[in-house]
Tab-separated table of C-alpha atoms in Angstrom:
chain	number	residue	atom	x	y	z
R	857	UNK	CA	5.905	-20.284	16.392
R	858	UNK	CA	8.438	-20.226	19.104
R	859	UNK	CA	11.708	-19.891	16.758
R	860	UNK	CA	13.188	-16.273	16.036
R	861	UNK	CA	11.634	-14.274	12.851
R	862	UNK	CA	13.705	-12.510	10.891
R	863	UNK	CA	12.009	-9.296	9.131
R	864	UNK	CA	13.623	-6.644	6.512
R	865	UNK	CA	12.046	-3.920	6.130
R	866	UNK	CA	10.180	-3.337	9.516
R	867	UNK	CA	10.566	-0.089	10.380
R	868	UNK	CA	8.795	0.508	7.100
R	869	UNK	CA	4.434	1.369	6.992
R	870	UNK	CA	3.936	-2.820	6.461
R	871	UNK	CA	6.929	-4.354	8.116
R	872	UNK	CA	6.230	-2.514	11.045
R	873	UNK	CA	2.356	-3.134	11.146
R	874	UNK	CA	3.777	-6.513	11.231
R	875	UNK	CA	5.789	-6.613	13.477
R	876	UNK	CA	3.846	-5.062	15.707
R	877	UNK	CA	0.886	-7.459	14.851
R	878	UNK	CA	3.508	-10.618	15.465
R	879	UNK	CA	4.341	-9.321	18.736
R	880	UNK	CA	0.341	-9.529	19.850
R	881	UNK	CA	0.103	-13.113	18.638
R	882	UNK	CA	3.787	-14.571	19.131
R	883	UNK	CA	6.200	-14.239	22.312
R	884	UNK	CA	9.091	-15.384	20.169
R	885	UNK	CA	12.190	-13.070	19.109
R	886	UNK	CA	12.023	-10.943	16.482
R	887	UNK	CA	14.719	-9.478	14.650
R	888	UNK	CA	14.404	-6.534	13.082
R	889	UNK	CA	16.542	-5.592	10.086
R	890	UNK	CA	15.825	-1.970	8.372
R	891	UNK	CA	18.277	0.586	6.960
R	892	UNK	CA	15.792	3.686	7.547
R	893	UNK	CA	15.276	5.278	4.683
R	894	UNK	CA	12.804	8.099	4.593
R	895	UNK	CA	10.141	6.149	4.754
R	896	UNK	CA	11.474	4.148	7.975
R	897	UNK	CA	10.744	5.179	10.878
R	898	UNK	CA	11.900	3.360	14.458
R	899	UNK	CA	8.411	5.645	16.075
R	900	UNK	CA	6.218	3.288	14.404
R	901	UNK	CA	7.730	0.685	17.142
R	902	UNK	CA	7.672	2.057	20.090
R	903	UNK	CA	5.346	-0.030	21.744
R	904	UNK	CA	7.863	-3.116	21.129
R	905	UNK	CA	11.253	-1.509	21.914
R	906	UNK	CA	11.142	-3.049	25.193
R	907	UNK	CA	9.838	-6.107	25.037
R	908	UNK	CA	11.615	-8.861	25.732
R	909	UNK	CA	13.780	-10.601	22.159
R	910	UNK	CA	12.866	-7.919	20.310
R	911	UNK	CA	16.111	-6.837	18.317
R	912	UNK	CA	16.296	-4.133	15.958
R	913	UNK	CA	19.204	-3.863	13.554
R	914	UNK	CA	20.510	-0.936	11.444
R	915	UNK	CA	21.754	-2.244	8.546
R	916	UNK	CA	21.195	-2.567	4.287
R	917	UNK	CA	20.020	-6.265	2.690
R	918	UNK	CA	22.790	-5.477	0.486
R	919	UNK	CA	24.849	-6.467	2.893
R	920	UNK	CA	24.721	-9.907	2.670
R	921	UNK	CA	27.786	-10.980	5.176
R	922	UNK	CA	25.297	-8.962	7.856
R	923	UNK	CA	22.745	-11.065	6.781
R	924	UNK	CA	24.157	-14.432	6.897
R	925	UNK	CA	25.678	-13.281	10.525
R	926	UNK	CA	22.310	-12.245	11.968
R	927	UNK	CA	20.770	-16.220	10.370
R	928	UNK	CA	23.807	-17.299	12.215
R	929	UNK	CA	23.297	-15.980	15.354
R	930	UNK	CA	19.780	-15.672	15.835
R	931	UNK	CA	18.942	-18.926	13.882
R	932	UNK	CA	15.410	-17.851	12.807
R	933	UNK	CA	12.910	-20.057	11.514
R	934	UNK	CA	11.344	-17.576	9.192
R	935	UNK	CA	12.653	-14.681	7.234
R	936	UNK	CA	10.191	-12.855	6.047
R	937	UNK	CA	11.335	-9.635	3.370
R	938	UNK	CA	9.526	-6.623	3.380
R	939	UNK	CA	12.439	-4.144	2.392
R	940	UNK	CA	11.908	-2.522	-0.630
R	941	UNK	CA	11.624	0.736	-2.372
R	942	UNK	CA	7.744	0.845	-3.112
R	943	UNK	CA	6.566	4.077	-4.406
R	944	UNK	CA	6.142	4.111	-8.263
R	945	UNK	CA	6.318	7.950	-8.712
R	946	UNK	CA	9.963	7.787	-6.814
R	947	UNK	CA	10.620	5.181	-9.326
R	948	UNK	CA	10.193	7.639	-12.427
R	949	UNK	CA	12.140	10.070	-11.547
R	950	UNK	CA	15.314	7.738	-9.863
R	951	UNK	CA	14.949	4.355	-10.896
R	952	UNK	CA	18.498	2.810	-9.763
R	953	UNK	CA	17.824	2.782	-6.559
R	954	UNK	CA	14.899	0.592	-6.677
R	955	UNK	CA	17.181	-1.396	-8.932
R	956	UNK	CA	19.863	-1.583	-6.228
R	957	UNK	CA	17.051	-2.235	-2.942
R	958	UNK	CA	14.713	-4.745	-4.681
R	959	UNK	CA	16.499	-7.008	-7.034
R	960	UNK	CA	20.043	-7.022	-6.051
R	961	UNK	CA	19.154	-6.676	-2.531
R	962	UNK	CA	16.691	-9.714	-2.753
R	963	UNK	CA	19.247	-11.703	-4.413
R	964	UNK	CA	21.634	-10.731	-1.190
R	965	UNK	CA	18.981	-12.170	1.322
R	966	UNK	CA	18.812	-15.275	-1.326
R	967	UNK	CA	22.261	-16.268	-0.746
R	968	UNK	CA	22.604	-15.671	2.934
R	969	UNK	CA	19.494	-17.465	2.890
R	970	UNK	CA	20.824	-20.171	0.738
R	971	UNK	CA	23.793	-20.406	2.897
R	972	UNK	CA	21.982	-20.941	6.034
R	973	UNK	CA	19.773	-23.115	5.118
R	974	UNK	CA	22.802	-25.477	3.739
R	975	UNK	CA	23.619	-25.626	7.201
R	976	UNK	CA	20.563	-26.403	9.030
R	977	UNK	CA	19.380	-30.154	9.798
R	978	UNK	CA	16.284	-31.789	11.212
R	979	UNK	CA	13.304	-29.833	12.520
R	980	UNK	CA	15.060	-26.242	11.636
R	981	UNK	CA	15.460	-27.345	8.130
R	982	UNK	CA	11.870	-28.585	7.945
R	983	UNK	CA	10.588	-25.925	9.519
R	984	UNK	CA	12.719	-22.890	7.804
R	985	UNK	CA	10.679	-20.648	5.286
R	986	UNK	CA	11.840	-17.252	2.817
R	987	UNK	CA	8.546	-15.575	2.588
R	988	UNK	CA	8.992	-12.809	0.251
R	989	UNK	CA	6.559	-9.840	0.224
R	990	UNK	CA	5.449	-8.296	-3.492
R	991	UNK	CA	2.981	-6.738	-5.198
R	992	UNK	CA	0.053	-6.757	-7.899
R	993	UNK	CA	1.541	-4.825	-9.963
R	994	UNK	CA	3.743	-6.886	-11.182
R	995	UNK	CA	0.839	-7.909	-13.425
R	996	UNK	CA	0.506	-4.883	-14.645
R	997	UNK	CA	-2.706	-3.330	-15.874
R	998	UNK	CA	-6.246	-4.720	-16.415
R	999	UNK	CA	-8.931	-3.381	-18.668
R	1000	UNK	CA	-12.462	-2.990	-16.936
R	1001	UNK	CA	-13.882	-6.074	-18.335
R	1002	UNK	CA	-10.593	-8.366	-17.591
R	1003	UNK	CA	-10.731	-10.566	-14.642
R	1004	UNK	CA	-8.817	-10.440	-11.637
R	1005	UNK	CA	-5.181	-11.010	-10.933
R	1006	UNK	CA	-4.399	-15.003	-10.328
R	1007	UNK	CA	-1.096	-16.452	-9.588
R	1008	UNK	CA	-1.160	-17.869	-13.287
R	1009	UNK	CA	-1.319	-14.291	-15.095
R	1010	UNK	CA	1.538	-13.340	-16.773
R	1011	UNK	CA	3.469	-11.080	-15.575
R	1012	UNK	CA	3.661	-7.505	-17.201
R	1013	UNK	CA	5.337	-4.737	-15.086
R	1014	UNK	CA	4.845	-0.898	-16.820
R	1015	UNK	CA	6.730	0.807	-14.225
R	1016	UNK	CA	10.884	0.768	-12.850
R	1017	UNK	CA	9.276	-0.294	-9.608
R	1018	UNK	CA	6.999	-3.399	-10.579
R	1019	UNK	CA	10.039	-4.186	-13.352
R	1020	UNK	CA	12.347	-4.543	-10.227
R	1021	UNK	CA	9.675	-6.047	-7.973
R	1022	UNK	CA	8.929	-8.866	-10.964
R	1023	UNK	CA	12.635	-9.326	-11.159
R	1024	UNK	CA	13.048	-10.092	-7.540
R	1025	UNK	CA	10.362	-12.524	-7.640
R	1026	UNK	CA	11.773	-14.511	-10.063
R	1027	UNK	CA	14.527	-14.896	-8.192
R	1028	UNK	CA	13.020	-16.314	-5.238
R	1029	UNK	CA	11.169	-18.043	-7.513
R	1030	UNK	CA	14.058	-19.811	-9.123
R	1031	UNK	CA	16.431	-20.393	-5.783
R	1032	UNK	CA	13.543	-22.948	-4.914
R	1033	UNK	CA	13.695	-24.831	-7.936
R	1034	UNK	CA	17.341	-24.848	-8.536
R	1035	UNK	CA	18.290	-24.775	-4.754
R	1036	UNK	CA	15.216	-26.105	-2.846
R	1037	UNK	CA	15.487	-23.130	-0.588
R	1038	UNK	CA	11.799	-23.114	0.889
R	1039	UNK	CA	10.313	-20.343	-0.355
R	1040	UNK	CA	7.033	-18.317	-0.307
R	1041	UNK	CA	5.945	-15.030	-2.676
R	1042	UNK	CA	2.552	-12.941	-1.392
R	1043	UNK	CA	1.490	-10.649	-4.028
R	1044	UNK	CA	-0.952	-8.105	-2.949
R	1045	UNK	CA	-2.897	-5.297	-3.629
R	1046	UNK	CA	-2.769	-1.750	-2.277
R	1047	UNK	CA	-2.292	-1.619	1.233
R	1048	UNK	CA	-3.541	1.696	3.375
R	1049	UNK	CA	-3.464	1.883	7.084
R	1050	UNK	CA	-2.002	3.284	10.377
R	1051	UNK	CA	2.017	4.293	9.937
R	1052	UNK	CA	1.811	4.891	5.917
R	1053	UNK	CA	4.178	7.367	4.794
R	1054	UNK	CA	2.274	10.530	3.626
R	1055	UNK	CA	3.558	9.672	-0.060
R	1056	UNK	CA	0.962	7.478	-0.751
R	1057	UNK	CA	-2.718	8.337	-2.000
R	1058	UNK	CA	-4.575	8.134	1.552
R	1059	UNK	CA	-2.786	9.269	3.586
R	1060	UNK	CA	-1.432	12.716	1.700
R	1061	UNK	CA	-5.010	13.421	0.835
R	1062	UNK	CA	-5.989	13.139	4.613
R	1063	UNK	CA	-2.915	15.007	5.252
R	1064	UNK	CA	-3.805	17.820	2.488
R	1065	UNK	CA	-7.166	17.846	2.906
R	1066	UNK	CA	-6.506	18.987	7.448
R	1067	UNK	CA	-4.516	21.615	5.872
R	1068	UNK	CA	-6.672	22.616	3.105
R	1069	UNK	CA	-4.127	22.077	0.267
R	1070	UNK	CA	-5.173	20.619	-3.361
R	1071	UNK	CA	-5.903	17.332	-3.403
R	1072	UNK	CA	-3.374	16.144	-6.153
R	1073	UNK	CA	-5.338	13.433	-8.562
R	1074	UNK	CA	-3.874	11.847	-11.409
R	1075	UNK	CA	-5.743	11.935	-15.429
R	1076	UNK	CA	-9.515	11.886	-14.555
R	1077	UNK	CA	-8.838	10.338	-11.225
R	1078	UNK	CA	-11.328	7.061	-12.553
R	1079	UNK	CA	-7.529	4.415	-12.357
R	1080	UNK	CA	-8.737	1.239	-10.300
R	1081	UNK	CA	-6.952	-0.391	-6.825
R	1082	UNK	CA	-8.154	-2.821	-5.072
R	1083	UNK	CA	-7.623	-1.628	-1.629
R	1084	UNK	CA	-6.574	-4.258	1.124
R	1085	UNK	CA	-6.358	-3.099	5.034
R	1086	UNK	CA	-2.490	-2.803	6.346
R	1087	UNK	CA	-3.802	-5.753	9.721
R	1088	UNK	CA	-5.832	-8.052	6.516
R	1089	UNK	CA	-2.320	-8.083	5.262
R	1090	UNK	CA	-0.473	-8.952	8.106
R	1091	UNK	CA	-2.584	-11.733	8.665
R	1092	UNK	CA	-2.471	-13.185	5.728
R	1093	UNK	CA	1.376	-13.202	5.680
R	1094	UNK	CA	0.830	-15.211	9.108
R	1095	UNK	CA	-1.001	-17.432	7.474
R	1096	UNK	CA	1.061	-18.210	4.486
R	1097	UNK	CA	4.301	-18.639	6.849
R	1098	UNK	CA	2.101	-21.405	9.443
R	1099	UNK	CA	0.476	-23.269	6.507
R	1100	UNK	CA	1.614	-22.359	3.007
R	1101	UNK	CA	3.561	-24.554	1.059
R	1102	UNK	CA	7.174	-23.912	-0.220
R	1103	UNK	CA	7.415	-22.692	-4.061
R	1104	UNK	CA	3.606	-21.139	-3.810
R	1105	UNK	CA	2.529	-18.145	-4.996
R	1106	UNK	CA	-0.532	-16.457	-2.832
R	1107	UNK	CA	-2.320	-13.470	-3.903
R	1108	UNK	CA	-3.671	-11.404	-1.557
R	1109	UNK	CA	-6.811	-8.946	-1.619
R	1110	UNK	CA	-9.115	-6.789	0.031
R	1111	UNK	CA	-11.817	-7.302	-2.631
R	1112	UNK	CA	-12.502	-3.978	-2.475
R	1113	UNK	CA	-12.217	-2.393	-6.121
R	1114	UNK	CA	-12.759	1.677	-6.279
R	1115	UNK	CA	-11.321	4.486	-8.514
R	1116	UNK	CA	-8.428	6.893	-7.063
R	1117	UNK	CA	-11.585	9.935	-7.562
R	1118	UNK	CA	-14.049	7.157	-4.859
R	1119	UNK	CA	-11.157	6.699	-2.677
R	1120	UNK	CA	-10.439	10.404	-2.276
R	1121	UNK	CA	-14.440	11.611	-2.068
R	1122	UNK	CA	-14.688	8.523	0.660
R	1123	UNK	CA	-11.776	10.403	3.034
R	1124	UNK	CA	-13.139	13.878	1.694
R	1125	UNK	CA	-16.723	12.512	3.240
R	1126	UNK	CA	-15.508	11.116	6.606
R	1127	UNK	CA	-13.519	14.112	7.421
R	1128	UNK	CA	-17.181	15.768	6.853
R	1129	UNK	CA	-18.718	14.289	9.303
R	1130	UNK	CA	-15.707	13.548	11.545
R	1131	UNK	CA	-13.714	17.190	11.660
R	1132	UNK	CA	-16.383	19.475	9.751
R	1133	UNK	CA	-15.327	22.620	8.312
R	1134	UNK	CA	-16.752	25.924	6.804
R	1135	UNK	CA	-15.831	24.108	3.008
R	1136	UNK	CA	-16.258	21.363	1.402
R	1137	UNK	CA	-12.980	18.863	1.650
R	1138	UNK	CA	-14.063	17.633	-1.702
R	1139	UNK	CA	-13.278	21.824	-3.394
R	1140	UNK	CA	-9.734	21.074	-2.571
R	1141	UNK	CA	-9.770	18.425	-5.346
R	1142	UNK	CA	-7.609	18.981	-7.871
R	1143	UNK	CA	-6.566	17.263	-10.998
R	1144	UNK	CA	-3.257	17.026	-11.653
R	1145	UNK	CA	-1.045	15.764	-14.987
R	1146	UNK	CA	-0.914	11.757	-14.919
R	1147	UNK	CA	2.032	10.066	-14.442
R	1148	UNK	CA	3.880	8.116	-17.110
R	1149	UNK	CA	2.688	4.163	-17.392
R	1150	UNK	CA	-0.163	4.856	-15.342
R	1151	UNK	CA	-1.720	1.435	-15.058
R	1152	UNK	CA	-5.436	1.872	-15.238
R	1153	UNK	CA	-6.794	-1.399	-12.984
R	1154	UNK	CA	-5.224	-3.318	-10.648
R	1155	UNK	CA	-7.376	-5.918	-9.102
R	1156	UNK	CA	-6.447	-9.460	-7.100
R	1157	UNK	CA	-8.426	-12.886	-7.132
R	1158	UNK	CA	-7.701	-13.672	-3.655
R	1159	UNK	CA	-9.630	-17.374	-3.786
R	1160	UNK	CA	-6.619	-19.729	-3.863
R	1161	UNK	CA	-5.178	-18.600	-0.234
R	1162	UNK	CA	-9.035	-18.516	0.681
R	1163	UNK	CA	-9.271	-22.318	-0.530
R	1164	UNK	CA	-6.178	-23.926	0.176
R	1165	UNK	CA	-5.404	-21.830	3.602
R	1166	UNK	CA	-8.346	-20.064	4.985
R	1167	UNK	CA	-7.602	-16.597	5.070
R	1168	UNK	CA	-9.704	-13.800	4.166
R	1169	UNK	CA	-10.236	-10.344	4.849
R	1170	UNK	CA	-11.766	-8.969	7.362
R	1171	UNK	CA	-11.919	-5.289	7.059
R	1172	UNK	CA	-14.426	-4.115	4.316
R	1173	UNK	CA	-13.173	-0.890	2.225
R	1174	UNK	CA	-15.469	1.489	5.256
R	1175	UNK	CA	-14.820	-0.058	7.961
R	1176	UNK	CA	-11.205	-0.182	7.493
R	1177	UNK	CA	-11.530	4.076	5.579
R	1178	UNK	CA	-12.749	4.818	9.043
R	1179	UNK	CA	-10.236	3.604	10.677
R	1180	UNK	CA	-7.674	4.585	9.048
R	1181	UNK	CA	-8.564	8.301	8.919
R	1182	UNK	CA	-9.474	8.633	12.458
R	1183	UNK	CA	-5.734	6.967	13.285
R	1184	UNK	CA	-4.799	9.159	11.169
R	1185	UNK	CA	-6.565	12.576	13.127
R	1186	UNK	CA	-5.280	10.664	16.332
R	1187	UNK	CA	-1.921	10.636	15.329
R	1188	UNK	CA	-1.203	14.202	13.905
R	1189	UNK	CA	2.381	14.445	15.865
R	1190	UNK	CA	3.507	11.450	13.710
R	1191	UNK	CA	2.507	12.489	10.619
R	1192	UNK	CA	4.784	16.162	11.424
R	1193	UNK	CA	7.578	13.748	12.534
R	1194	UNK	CA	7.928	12.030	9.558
R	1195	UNK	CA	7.300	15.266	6.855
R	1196	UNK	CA	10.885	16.476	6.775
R	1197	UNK	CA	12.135	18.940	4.461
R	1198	UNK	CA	12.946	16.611	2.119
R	1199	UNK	CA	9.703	14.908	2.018
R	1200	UNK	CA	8.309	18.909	1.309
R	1201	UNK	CA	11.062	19.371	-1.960
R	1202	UNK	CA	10.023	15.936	-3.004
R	1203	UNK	CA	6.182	16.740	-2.736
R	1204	UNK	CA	6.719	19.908	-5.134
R	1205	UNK	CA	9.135	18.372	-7.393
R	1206	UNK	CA	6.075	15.531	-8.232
R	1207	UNK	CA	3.146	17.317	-7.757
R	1208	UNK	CA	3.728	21.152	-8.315
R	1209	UNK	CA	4.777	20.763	-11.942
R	1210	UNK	CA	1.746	18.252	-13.054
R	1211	UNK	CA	-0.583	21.189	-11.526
R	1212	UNK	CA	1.344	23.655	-13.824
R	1213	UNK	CA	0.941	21.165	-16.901
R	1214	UNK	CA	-2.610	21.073	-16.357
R	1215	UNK	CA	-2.765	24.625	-15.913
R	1216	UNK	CA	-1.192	25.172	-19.189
């Protein structure tokens, strides 16, 4: 692609693995649009601050005059939106915000969006593609014996984060078939990686576990992901943007199904043989109260973008664990960067008083 991108979100764990992945393949501009929340962070880019077109812009998707002023200027053929508030457990305990972030501030991008592509003609308009970034669990929750995830099931969110992110696909949805803007929605499954913010499952246990705190795990710890590597992802959206068609749906997997208690004994066991202690990592395990709506399975039948565009992944679930955790040991100056005090009071507020529940 030689026309500017467009990306929300990328100072975030997946906009910025894309971005940074982009920049390998691509030597076009990239604009960067993030408003760096806590779980942006500008470090995770580094290695592209310099380069040559490379734009970042501090700014809210809310704001949709910014936006349309930023399609304006930089007239990008893609824009691809990864902003969102994504962590389900945030969701529960303030659910406006992800209200405010991932439905109304999807519908801002729509308009600009819409707007701009009103005014484009010839090869930009043919060539000019929304690609909007979601998630499995808008689906909601699958019983052992269920199948997969398709792009036909029904959606069936449980949580104020999958309600807002099925809202906000709707509405891309719809603005191609009432506007004909030329949209694309990826739906995928858990994503785990380099740059995730210690919130999420893999890397707080990793985090935890080097300084032999509990291992927080939800119920009986046996609730299913399907677990698809951060650069898998990245790919894929590349792949959807060159060659998938406008109004599609794409699901995208790891195939790589395993319980939240596998996925924590997996890190517990490569930190074993990688970093060996006197104890066990797997004694720090600790089961905490579950959270409301847990879903019990999430898994994704990846086989359309297989069949129609050729992607699959290429990581399996220990190849890409390995990985991740040595990045992970490689990288402990990020991970202090990015636990701030408020991360700390939001760590006890969630996990502190399920351990006392249990307790009880």
């Amino acid at each position: 692609m030689k026309q500017p991108i467009l990306v929300t979100g990328g100072a975030g764990f997946i906009g910025s693995n894309f971005v940074l992945e982009w920049a390998k393949c691509y030597s076009n501009e990239i604009v960067n649009l993030d408003k760096l929340t806590y779980a942006g962070n500008l470090l995770n880019l580094r290695s592209v601050q310099e380069r040559t077109g490379y734009h970042f812009v501090h700014g809210d998707i809310c704001d949709r005059e910014l936006v349309l002023s930023l399609l304006q200027k930089h007239r990008p053929a893609a824009l691809v939106h990864f902003a969102a508030e994504s962590h389900v457990d945030r969701s529960i305990l303030g659910p406006e915000e992800f209200v405010r972030t991932n439905i109304h501030g999807t519908f801002c991008l729509l308009e600009a969006a819409r707007k701009y592509y009103s005014e484009l003609k010839g090869t930009e308009r043919e060539a000019f593609r929304f690609l909007h970034v979601s998630t499995d669990e808008v689906y909601g929750s699958l019983s052992p014996e269920d199948e997969p995830f398709s792009e036909s099931t029904r959606y069936s969110p449980n949580s104020p984060y999958s309600a807002s992110k099925a809202a906000s696909d709707h509405l891309v949805r719809a603005y191609h078939h009432t506007y004909g803007l030329p949209t694309l929605i990826t739906n995928c499954s858990n994503n785990y990686g380099p740059y995730q913010f210690p919130e999420k499952l893999i890397p707080l246990m990793i985090s935890n576990a080097l300084m032999a705190r509990p291992l927080p795990v939800y119920g009986d710890g046996l609730n299913v992901r399907d677990w698809l590597y951060v650069i898998d992802h990245c790919e894929a959206i590349r792949v959807v943007l060159a060659k998938g068609r406008p109004g599609e749906t794409y699901n995208i997997g790891g195939a790589n199904e395993r319980t939240n208690l596998q996925v924590v004994k997996t890190i517990c066991s490569l930190l074993e043989e990688i970093k060996p202690q006197q104890s066990r990592f797997e004694s720090l395990i600790t089961y905490v109260k579950d959270r409301p709506g847990h879903d019990r399975r999430y898994a994704i039948d990846s086989r359309k973008i297989q069949r129609d565009l050729g992607w699959s992944p290429k990581e399996t679930f220990e190849t890409g664990m390995r990985k991740t955790v040595l990045w992970y040991l490689e990288n402990s100056s990020w991970v202090k960067s990015v636990t701030s005090g408020s991360y700390k009071k939001w760590i006890a507020d969630n996990y502190q008083s399920r351990e006392a529940a249990c307790e009880a």
